[in-house]
Amino acid sequence: MTLQEHLSNKTAPKRMLALDGGGIRGALSLGYLQRIENILRKQNGNDKNFRLSDYFDLIGGTSTGSIIASCLAIGMSVDEIKNMYMDLGAQIFAKKYKWWKIFQIDDLIKAAYNEKPLEEQLQKVFGDITLGDADRIKTGLCIVAKRADTNSVWPLINHPGGRYYNSADGMNKDIPLWKAVRASSAAPSYFLPQIIDVGGGLSQAAFVDGGVSMHNNASMQLLMVATLQGFPFKWKWGADNLLLVSVGTGMSRWKEIPENVKKNNILKWAQQLPDMFMQDASWNNQILLQWFSNSPTAWEIDGEIGKLENDYIGNVKKDGGLLTYLRYNTWLDADTLNPLMNKTYTQKEIDGLVEMSNADSRFELYDIGSKCAAKEVKDEHFADTFKL
């Protein structure tokens, strides 16, 4: 399908795919996505040319999720992305700044990793494609980044009707796709910020990782882009009208001894805060989306509100909720992984899987995602309502 075909007929059922950030843990997402692609390809006659860009009308993501989302949007298969991603991960997290390179001392203070391998690989994948390239971007695309100089979240979209797509206030259509993805992936302390011309040569903006916001889990941002009147999509609400599929990158489970928490020093808190904030934001998105829907993949939130089985906004008995929502993710802890992978994990090994820059874990993370997907992602989740 083409971008125009996806964006036309606003009253037809629409399908969205949202991909979380999480560094190299994006390999876990790919395990889920391979299962989703297999199910949908089978649903569409086992056409070997079928791609997720044919099915989803809007694909978006944050950080590593934006890399995968953009690859899907230009028509790559999950297998093609997997091969690229494994090579990409090995390169971008291999070259830290060296303490003895005095001429790089300013960059060393600002970021742990040299951004050049990341930029080179993104340019290799996306070439000269721009955000406004309707011939090569085959479906709606939303790249979630954070503009650091104004402290505002920027959903960079490729819809020609967007407020900042092509106007005196912004020329987002001319942004190279690789730069948009690099901006969304510029995790503070990992990589330097990305400077992008957003005003036809007249205005510069400094971007950092979209995960430094409420949208490391990009689901709510995509839903807002799809339905709020300020955006050009303006898709219709309803369980038979909107499908939102959300894929995570795995989660660490917090089990701290209170006395040990009390002993945390400033450095320890600094290391923990990003994960704490990202998990809080993701769970908040999860609560809202389960509140909006009657999801067959609902998660247990906590002991008080459970899965929100009886808490829905909208008349669920009548119309099924405000949308159809599917969330796929897994815990990265011993209780989950030991039976899943048929091995006994040490805490050190689990910490290695959780660490977002540990490229050595990428193949195992993919296998974890694949095994989880085999159990969690079911054919019936993709109802006839949303068939092509």
PDB file of C-alpha atoms in Angstrom, residues 40-305:
ATOM      1  CA  LEU A  40      -0.821 -10.958   9.526  1.00  0.00           C
ATOM      2  CA  ARG A  41       0.963 -12.425   6.512  1.00  0.00           C
ATOM      3  CA  LYS A  42      -1.001 -15.649   6.991  1.00  0.00           C
ATOM      4  CA  GLN A  43      -4.178 -13.566   7.321  1.00  0.00           C
ATOM      5  CA  ASN A  44      -3.333 -12.018   3.949  1.00  0.00           C
ATOM      6  CA  GLY A  45      -2.853 -15.185   1.929  1.00  0.00           C
ATOM      7  CA  ASN A  46       0.799 -15.856   2.890  1.00  0.00           C
ATOM      8  CA  ASP A  47       1.893 -13.232   0.382  1.00  0.00           C
ATOM      9  CA  LYS A  48       5.700 -13.204   0.606  1.00  0.00           C
ATOM     10  CA  ASN A  49       5.676  -9.507  -0.277  1.00  0.00           C
ATOM     11  CA  PHE A  50       3.423  -8.611   2.670  1.00  0.00           C
ATOM     12  CA  ARG A  51       4.887  -6.064   5.075  1.00  0.00           C
ATOM     13  CA  LEU A  52       3.637  -4.521   8.317  1.00  0.00           C
ATOM     14  CA  SER A  53       3.591  -1.207   6.444  1.00  0.00           C
ATOM     15  CA  ASP A  54       0.736  -2.683   4.374  1.00  0.00           C
ATOM     16  CA  TYR A  55      -1.368  -3.364   7.463  1.00  0.00           C
ATOM     17  CA  PHE A  56      -0.675  -0.461   9.826  1.00  0.00           C
ATOM     18  CA  ASP A  57      -1.859   3.017   8.850  1.00  0.00           C
ATOM     19  CA  LEU A  58       0.380   4.729  11.419  1.00  0.00           C
ATOM     20  CA  ILE A  59       3.619   3.363  12.840  1.00  0.00           C
ATOM     21  CA  GLY A  60       5.558   5.235  15.481  1.00  0.00           C
ATOM     22  CA  GLY A  61       8.127   4.895  18.195  1.00  0.00           C
ATOM     23  CA  THR A  62      10.563   6.475  20.572  1.00  0.00           C
ATOM     24  CA  SER A  63      14.350   6.120  20.562  1.00  0.00           C
ATOM     25  CA  THR A  64      15.215   2.575  19.461  1.00  0.00           C
ATOM     26  CA  GLY A  65      11.496   2.210  18.716  1.00  0.00           C
ATOM     27  CA  SER A  66      11.783   5.056  16.203  1.00  0.00           C
ATOM     28  CA  ILE A  67      14.570   3.210  14.382  1.00  0.00           C
ATOM     29  CA  ILE A  68      12.452   0.078  14.025  1.00  0.00           C
ATOM     30  CA  ALA A  69       9.278   2.062  13.240  1.00  0.00           C
ATOM     31  CA  SER A  70      11.021   3.971  10.449  1.00  0.00           C
ATOM     32  CA  CYS A  71      12.431   0.772   8.955  1.00  0.00           C
ATOM     33  CA  LEU A  72       8.955  -0.752   8.961  1.00  0.00           C
ATOM     34  CA  ALA A  73       7.483   2.401   7.440  1.00  0.00           C
ATOM     35  CA  ILE A  74       9.817   2.269   4.437  1.00  0.00           C
ATOM     36  CA  GLY A  75       8.676  -1.275   3.736  1.00  0.00           C
ATOM     37  CA  MET A  76      11.347  -3.446   5.342  1.00  0.00           C
ATOM     38  CA  SER A  77      10.375  -6.893   6.607  1.00  0.00           C
ATOM     39  CA  VAL A  78      11.023  -7.759  10.247  1.00  0.00           C
ATOM     40  CA  ASP A  79      13.691 -10.242   9.195  1.00  0.00           C
ATOM     41  CA  GLU A  80      15.497  -7.550   7.202  1.00  0.00           C
ATOM     42  CA  ILE A  81      15.308  -5.194  10.169  1.00  0.00           C
ATOM     43  CA  LYS A  82      16.594  -7.874  12.525  1.00  0.00           C
ATOM     44  CA  ASN A  83      19.718  -8.408  10.403  1.00  0.00           C
ATOM     45  CA  MET A  84      20.332  -4.669  10.216  1.00  0.00           C
ATOM     46  CA  TYR A  85      19.601  -4.102  13.898  1.00  0.00           C
ATOM     47  CA  MET A  86      21.989  -6.759  15.167  1.00  0.00           C
ATOM     48  CA  ASP A  87      24.790  -5.233  13.134  1.00  0.00           C
ATOM     49  CA  LEU A  88      23.792  -1.697  14.145  1.00  0.00           C
ATOM     50  CA  GLY A  89      23.745  -2.552  17.853  1.00  0.00           C
ATOM     51  CA  ALA A  90      27.183  -4.107  17.726  1.00  0.00           C
ATOM     52  CA  GLN A  91      28.615  -0.954  16.193  1.00  0.00           C
ATOM     53  CA  ILE A  92      26.904   1.912  17.999  1.00  0.00           C
ATOM     54  CA  PHE A  93      27.512   0.563  21.510  1.00  0.00           C
ATOM     55  CA  ALA A  94      31.062  -0.555  20.812  1.00  0.00           C
ATOM     56  CA  LYS A  95      32.794   2.807  20.548  1.00  0.00           C
ATOM     57  CA  LYS A  96      32.884   4.719  23.785  1.00  0.00           C
ATOM     58  CA  TYR A  97      34.896   7.885  24.030  1.00  0.00           C
ATOM     59  CA  LYS A  98      38.368   7.048  25.325  1.00  0.00           C
ATOM     60  CA  TRP A  99      39.568   8.887  28.401  1.00  0.00           C
ATOM     61  CA  TRP A 100      43.043   9.254  26.934  1.00  0.00           C
ATOM     62  CA  LYS A 101      41.831  11.127  23.815  1.00  0.00           C
ATOM     63  CA  ILE A 102      42.341  14.559  25.299  1.00  0.00           C
ATOM     64  CA  PHE A 103      41.212  16.325  22.122  1.00  0.00           C
ATOM     65  CA  GLN A 104      37.775  14.737  22.642  1.00  0.00           C
ATOM     66  CA  ILE A 105      37.568  15.664  26.314  1.00  0.00           C
ATOM     67  CA  ASP A 106      34.617  18.036  25.817  1.00  0.00           C
ATOM     68  CA  ASP A 107      32.529  15.291  24.181  1.00  0.00           C
ATOM     69  CA  LEU A 108      33.709  12.751  26.755  1.00  0.00           C
ATOM     70  CA  ILE A 109      32.257  14.890  29.537  1.00  0.00           C
ATOM     71  CA  LYS A 110      28.892  15.131  27.717  1.00  0.00           C
ATOM     72  CA  ALA A 111      28.288  11.627  26.378  1.00  0.00           C
ATOM     73  CA  ALA A 112      29.492   8.062  26.939  1.00  0.00           C
ATOM     74  CA  TYR A 113      29.327   6.951  23.301  1.00  0.00           C
ATOM     75  CA  ASN A 114      30.650   8.351  20.069  1.00  0.00           C
ATOM     76  CA  GLU A 115      27.613   9.170  17.922  1.00  0.00           C
ATOM     77  CA  LYS A 116      29.446   8.790  14.592  1.00  0.00           C
ATOM     78  CA  PRO A 117      28.847   5.025  14.163  1.00  0.00           C
ATOM     79  CA  LEU A 118      25.133   5.547  14.894  1.00  0.00           C
ATOM     80  CA  GLU A 119      24.896   8.359  12.348  1.00  0.00           C
ATOM     81  CA  GLU A 120      26.815   6.419   9.715  1.00  0.00           C
ATOM     82  CA  GLN A 121      24.592   3.369  10.094  1.00  0.00           C
ATOM     83  CA  LEU A 122      21.360   5.389  10.030  1.00  0.00           C
ATOM     84  CA  GLN A 123      22.500   7.151   6.854  1.00  0.00           C
ATOM     85  CA  LYS A 124      23.327   3.766   5.354  1.00  0.00           C
ATOM     86  CA  VAL A 125      19.806   2.473   6.104  1.00  0.00           C
ATOM     87  CA  PHE A 126      17.753   5.565   5.230  1.00  0.00           C
ATOM     88  CA  GLY A 127      19.966   7.293   2.661  1.00  0.00           C
ATOM     89  CA  ASP A 128      18.490  10.555   1.392  1.00  0.00           C
ATOM     90  CA  ILE A 129      14.877   9.789   2.406  1.00  0.00           C
ATOM     91  CA  THR A 130      13.195  12.811   3.996  1.00  0.00           C
ATOM     92  CA  LEU A 131      10.190  12.872   6.297  1.00  0.00           C
ATOM     93  CA  GLY A 132       8.103  14.126   3.388  1.00  0.00           C
ATOM     94  CA  ASP A 133       9.133  11.407   0.927  1.00  0.00           C
ATOM     95  CA  ALA A 134       5.700   9.933   0.118  1.00  0.00           C
ATOM     96  CA  ASP A 135       7.146   7.546  -2.458  1.00  0.00           C
ATOM     97  CA  ARG A 136       9.504   5.761  -0.102  1.00  0.00           C
ATOM     98  CA  ILE A 137       7.701   6.079   3.250  1.00  0.00           C
ATOM     99  CA  LYS A 138       4.770   3.782   2.641  1.00  0.00           C
ATOM    100  CA  THR A 139       2.559   4.515   5.637  1.00  0.00           C
ATOM    101  CA  GLY A 140       1.949   7.096   8.350  1.00  0.00           C
ATOM    102  CA  LEU A 141       5.033   7.624  10.525  1.00  0.00           C
ATOM    103  CA  CYS A 142       5.463   9.305  13.907  1.00  0.00           C
ATOM    104  CA  ILE A 143       8.931   9.754  15.402  1.00  0.00           C
ATOM    105  CA  VAL A 144       8.786  10.882  19.036  1.00  0.00           C
ATOM    106  CA  ALA A 145      11.610  13.226  20.048  1.00  0.00           C
ATOM    107  CA  LYS A 146      12.150  15.782  22.816  1.00  0.00           C
ATOM    108  CA  ARG A 147      13.186  19.313  21.902  1.00  0.00           C
ATOM    109  CA  ALA A 148      15.630  20.163  24.677  1.00  0.00           C
ATOM    110  CA  ASP A 149      15.924  23.899  23.970  1.00  0.00           C
ATOM    111  CA  THR A 150      12.183  24.407  24.553  1.00  0.00           C
ATOM    112  CA  ASN A 151      11.506  21.359  26.788  1.00  0.00           C
ATOM    113  CA  SER A 152       8.692  20.185  24.499  1.00  0.00           C
ATOM    114  CA  VAL A 153       7.788  16.789  23.034  1.00  0.00           C
ATOM    115  CA  TRP A 154       7.862  16.780  19.234  1.00  0.00           C
ATOM    116  CA  PRO A 155       5.954  14.063  17.375  1.00  0.00           C
ATOM    117  CA  LEU A 156       7.558  14.352  13.931  1.00  0.00           C
ATOM    118  CA  ILE A 157       4.929  13.118  11.459  1.00  0.00           C
ATOM    119  CA  ASN A 158       4.816  12.652   7.704  1.00  0.00           C
ATOM    120  CA  HIS A 159       1.164  13.598   7.117  1.00  0.00           C
ATOM    121  CA  PRO A 160       1.063  16.326   4.403  1.00  0.00           C
ATOM    122  CA  GLY A 161      -1.689  18.111   6.340  1.00  0.00           C
ATOM    123  CA  GLY A 162       0.440  18.558   9.458  1.00  0.00           C
ATOM    124  CA  ARG A 163       0.738  22.074  10.933  1.00  0.00           C
ATOM    125  CA  TYR A 164       4.531  22.042  10.639  1.00  0.00           C
ATOM    126  CA  TYR A 165       4.863  19.808   7.592  1.00  0.00           C
ATOM    127  CA  ASN A 166       5.378  22.621   5.082  1.00  0.00           C
ATOM    128  CA  SER A 167       4.748  26.141   6.332  1.00  0.00           C
ATOM    129  CA  ALA A 168       6.397  29.362   7.390  1.00  0.00           C
ATOM    130  CA  ASP A 169       6.459  27.978  10.944  1.00  0.00           C
ATOM    131  CA  GLY A 170       8.163  24.710  10.081  1.00  0.00           C
ATOM    132  CA  MET A 171       9.459  22.568   7.231  1.00  0.00           C
ATOM    133  CA  ASN A 172       9.372  19.092   8.751  1.00  0.00           C
ATOM    134  CA  LYS A 173       8.948  17.484   5.321  1.00  0.00           C
ATOM    135  CA  ASP A 174      12.553  18.369   4.497  1.00  0.00           C
ATOM    136  CA  ILE A 175      14.086  16.779   7.606  1.00  0.00           C
ATOM    137  CA  PRO A 176      16.252  13.807   6.600  1.00  0.00           C
ATOM    138  CA  LEU A 177      14.715  10.663   8.055  1.00  0.00           C
ATOM    139  CA  TRP A 178      18.020   9.550   9.534  1.00  0.00           C
ATOM    140  CA  LYS A 179      18.307  12.841  11.437  1.00  0.00           C
ATOM    141  CA  ALA A 180      14.794  12.550  12.829  1.00  0.00           C
ATOM    142  CA  VAL A 181      15.570   9.045  14.067  1.00  0.00           C
ATOM    143  CA  ARG A 182      18.941  10.165  15.435  1.00  0.00           C
ATOM    144  CA  ALA A 183      17.142  12.964  17.314  1.00  0.00           C
ATOM    145  CA  SER A 184      14.701  10.522  18.897  1.00  0.00           C
ATOM    146  CA  SER A 185      17.623   8.269  19.881  1.00  0.00           C
ATOM    147  CA  ALA A 186      19.880  10.927  21.428  1.00  0.00           C
ATOM    148  CA  ALA A 187      19.665   9.585  24.986  1.00  0.00           C
ATOM    149  CA  PRO A 188      21.279  12.070  27.399  1.00  0.00           C
ATOM    150  CA  SER A 189      24.583  10.735  28.781  1.00  0.00           C
ATOM    151  CA  TYR A 190      24.684   8.131  25.972  1.00  0.00           C
ATOM    152  CA  PHE A 191      24.837  10.387  22.873  1.00  0.00           C
ATOM    153  CA  LEU A 192      25.191  14.087  22.162  1.00  0.00           C
ATOM    154  CA  PRO A 193      21.985  16.006  21.246  1.00  0.00           C
ATOM    155  CA  GLN A 194      20.985  16.265  17.572  1.00  0.00           C
ATOM    156  CA  ILE A 195      20.704  19.704  15.974  1.00  0.00           C
ATOM    157  CA  ILE A 196      18.096  19.899  13.193  1.00  0.00           C
ATOM    158  CA  ASP A 197      17.001  22.701  10.884  1.00  0.00           C
ATOM    159  CA  VAL A 198      13.233  22.907  11.426  1.00  0.00           C
ATOM    160  CA  GLY A 199      12.510  26.178   9.658  1.00  0.00           C
ATOM    161  CA  GLY A 200      13.705  26.076   6.077  1.00  0.00           C
ATOM    162  CA  GLY A 201      17.204  27.200   7.003  1.00  0.00           C
ATOM    163  CA  LEU A 202      15.970  29.872   9.405  1.00  0.00           C
ATOM    164  CA  SER A 203      15.544  27.964  12.664  1.00  0.00           C
ATOM    165  CA  GLN A 204      17.632  25.382  14.499  1.00  0.00           C
ATOM    166  CA  ALA A 205      16.439  23.033  17.254  1.00  0.00           C
ATOM    167  CA  ALA A 206      18.300  20.784  19.683  1.00  0.00           C
ATOM    168  CA  PHE A 207      16.737  17.353  20.209  1.00  0.00           C
ATOM    169  CA  VAL A 208      17.300  14.593  22.750  1.00  0.00           C
ATOM    170  CA  ASP A 209      15.803  11.145  23.199  1.00  0.00           C
ATOM    171  CA  GLY A 210      12.007  11.083  23.251  1.00  0.00           C
ATOM    172  CA  GLY A 211      12.313   8.755  26.232  1.00  0.00           C
ATOM    173  CA  VAL A 212      13.091  11.824  28.360  1.00  0.00           C
ATOM    174  CA  SER A 213       9.366  12.527  28.421  1.00  0.00           C
ATOM    175  CA  MET A 214       6.078  10.791  29.192  1.00  0.00           C
ATOM    176  CA  HIS A 215       6.354   8.950  25.876  1.00  0.00           C
ATOM    177  CA  ASN A 216       9.161   6.404  26.035  1.00  0.00           C
ATOM    178  CA  ASN A 217       6.134   4.150  25.615  1.00  0.00           C
ATOM    179  CA  ALA A 218       4.822   5.865  22.473  1.00  0.00           C
ATOM    180  CA  SER A 219       1.255   4.500  22.661  1.00  0.00           C
ATOM    181  CA  MET A 220      -0.532   7.541  24.099  1.00  0.00           C
ATOM    182  CA  GLN A 221       1.393   9.891  21.831  1.00  0.00           C
ATOM    183  CA  LEU A 222       0.286   7.932  18.770  1.00  0.00           C
ATOM    184  CA  LEU A 223      -3.303   7.877  19.988  1.00  0.00           C
ATOM    185  CA  MET A 224      -3.219  11.657  20.464  1.00  0.00           C
ATOM    186  CA  VAL A 225      -1.667  12.189  17.036  1.00  0.00           C
ATOM    187  CA  ALA A 226      -4.373   9.998  15.499  1.00  0.00           C
ATOM    188  CA  THR A 227      -7.391  11.598  17.194  1.00  0.00           C
ATOM    189  CA  LEU A 228      -6.738  15.137  18.501  1.00  0.00           C
ATOM    190  CA  GLN A 229      -8.102  17.901  16.296  1.00  0.00           C
ATOM    191  CA  GLY A 230      -4.769  19.735  16.251  1.00  0.00           C
ATOM    192  CA  PHE A 231      -3.280  16.910  14.207  1.00  0.00           C
ATOM    193  CA  PRO A 232      -4.310  16.117  10.619  1.00  0.00           C
ATOM    194  CA  PHE A 233      -5.353  12.450  10.957  1.00  0.00           C
ATOM    195  CA  LYS A 234      -8.608  13.030  12.913  1.00  0.00           C
ATOM    196  CA  TRP A 235      -9.488   9.343  13.018  1.00  0.00           C
ATOM    197  CA  LYS A 236     -12.765   8.200  14.504  1.00  0.00           C
ATOM    198  CA  TRP A 237     -12.928   6.720  18.008  1.00  0.00           C
ATOM    199  CA  GLY A 238     -14.437   3.291  18.687  1.00  0.00           C
ATOM    200  CA  ALA A 239     -13.376  -0.325  19.261  1.00  0.00           C
ATOM    201  CA  ASP A 240     -14.302  -1.145  15.665  1.00  0.00           C
ATOM    202  CA  ASN A 241     -12.581   1.953  14.302  1.00  0.00           C
ATOM    203  CA  LEU A 242      -9.181   2.115  16.048  1.00  0.00           C
ATOM    204  CA  LEU A 243      -6.670  -0.668  16.697  1.00  0.00           C
ATOM    205  CA  LEU A 244      -3.577   0.224  18.718  1.00  0.00           C
ATOM    206  CA  VAL A 245      -0.840  -2.412  19.034  1.00  0.00           C
ATOM    207  CA  SER A 246       1.890  -1.515  21.538  1.00  0.00           C
ATOM    208  CA  VAL A 247       5.179  -3.430  21.832  1.00  0.00           C
ATOM    209  CA  GLY A 248       7.621  -3.031  24.721  1.00  0.00           C
ATOM    210  CA  THR A 249      11.330  -3.731  25.189  1.00  0.00           C
ATOM    211  CA  GLY A 250      11.119  -5.654  28.459  1.00  0.00           C
ATOM    212  CA  MET A 251      10.963  -4.304  32.012  1.00  0.00           C
ATOM    213  CA  SER A 252      13.107  -4.700  35.101  1.00  0.00           C
ATOM    214  CA  ARG A 253      11.230  -5.626  38.258  1.00  0.00           C
ATOM    215  CA  TRP A 254      12.075  -3.519  41.302  1.00  0.00           C
ATOM    216  CA  LYS A 255      12.577  -5.429  44.561  1.00  0.00           C
ATOM    217  CA  GLU A 256      14.634  -3.228  46.824  1.00  0.00           C
ATOM    218  CA  ILE A 257      15.203  -3.779  50.550  1.00  0.00           C
ATOM    219  CA  PRO A 258      14.043  -0.579  52.318  1.00  0.00           C
ATOM    220  CA  GLU A 259      17.212  -0.345  54.374  1.00  0.00           C
ATOM    221  CA  ASN A 260      19.326  -0.534  51.199  1.00  0.00           C
ATOM    222  CA  VAL A 261      17.275   2.228  49.565  1.00  0.00           C
ATOM    223  CA  LYS A 262      18.035   4.406  52.574  1.00  0.00           C
ATOM    224  CA  LYS A 263      21.753   3.875  51.927  1.00  0.00           C
ATOM    225  CA  ASN A 264      21.622   5.030  48.279  1.00  0.00           C
ATOM    226  CA  ASN A 265      24.114   7.763  47.454  1.00  0.00           C
ATOM    227  CA  ILE A 266      23.706  10.545  44.886  1.00  0.00           C
ATOM    228  CA  LEU A 267      25.376   8.511  42.119  1.00  0.00           C
ATOM    229  CA  LYS A 268      23.147   5.508  42.801  1.00  0.00           C
ATOM    230  CA  TRP A 269      20.027   7.672  42.614  1.00  0.00           C
ATOM    231  CA  ALA A 270      21.272   9.277  39.391  1.00  0.00           C
ATOM    232  CA  GLN A 271      21.658   5.820  37.855  1.00  0.00           C
ATOM    233  CA  GLN A 272      18.204   4.658  38.945  1.00  0.00           C
ATOM    234  CA  LEU A 273      16.095   7.747  38.219  1.00  0.00           C
ATOM    235  CA  PRO A 274      15.842   7.380  34.399  1.00  0.00           C
ATOM    236  CA  ASP A 275      14.467   3.832  34.681  1.00  0.00           C
ATOM    237  CA  MET A 276      12.122   4.896  37.492  1.00  0.00           C
ATOM    238  CA  PHE A 277      10.695   7.760  35.427  1.00  0.00           C
ATOM    239  CA  MET A 278      10.388   5.688  32.237  1.00  0.00           C
ATOM    240  CA  GLN A 279       8.562   2.891  34.053  1.00  0.00           C
ATOM    241  CA  ASP A 280       6.211   5.352  35.747  1.00  0.00           C
ATOM    242  CA  ALA A 281       5.377   6.969  32.418  1.00  0.00           C
ATOM    243  CA  SER A 282       4.848   3.606  30.727  1.00  0.00           C
ATOM    244  CA  TRP A 283       2.553   2.333  33.482  1.00  0.00           C
ATOM    245  CA  ASN A 284       0.576   5.570  33.358  1.00  0.00           C
ATOM    246  CA  ASN A 285       0.034   5.014  29.635  1.00  0.00           C
ATOM    247  CA  GLN A 286      -0.935   1.425  30.351  1.00  0.00           C
ATOM    248  CA  ILE A 287      -3.540   2.461  32.928  1.00  0.00           C
ATOM    249  CA  LEU A 288      -5.112   5.030  30.618  1.00  0.00           C
ATOM    250  CA  LEU A 289      -5.277   2.715  27.616  1.00  0.00           C
ATOM    251  CA  GLN A 290      -6.794  -0.141  29.604  1.00  0.00           C
ATOM    252  CA  TRP A 291      -9.255   2.405  31.014  1.00  0.00           C
ATOM    253  CA  PHE A 292     -10.221   3.349  27.444  1.00  0.00           C
ATOM    254  CA  SER A 293     -10.635  -0.219  26.196  1.00  0.00           C
ATOM    255  CA  ASN A 294     -11.671  -3.790  26.875  1.00  0.00           C
ATOM    256  CA  SER A 295      -8.236  -5.189  26.108  1.00  0.00           C
ATOM    257  CA  PRO A 296      -7.662  -8.948  25.737  1.00  0.00           C
ATOM    258  CA  THR A 297      -4.025  -8.378  26.791  1.00  0.00           C
ATOM    259  CA  ALA A 298      -4.708  -6.289  29.911  1.00  0.00           C
ATOM    260  CA  TRP A 299      -1.946  -6.268  32.523  1.00  0.00           C
ATOM    261  CA  GLU A 300      -2.349  -6.435  36.295  1.00  0.00           C
ATOM    262  CA  ILE A 301      -1.568  -2.859  37.358  1.00  0.00           C
ATOM    263  CA  ASP A 302      -1.491  -3.347  41.131  1.00  0.00           C
ATOM    264  CA  GLY A 303      -3.390  -4.929  43.999  1.00  0.00           C
ATOM    265  CA  GLU A 304      -5.955  -2.121  44.202  1.00  0.00           C
ATOM    266  CA  ILE A 305      -7.124  -1.518  40.642  1.00  0.00           C
TER     267      ILE A 305
END
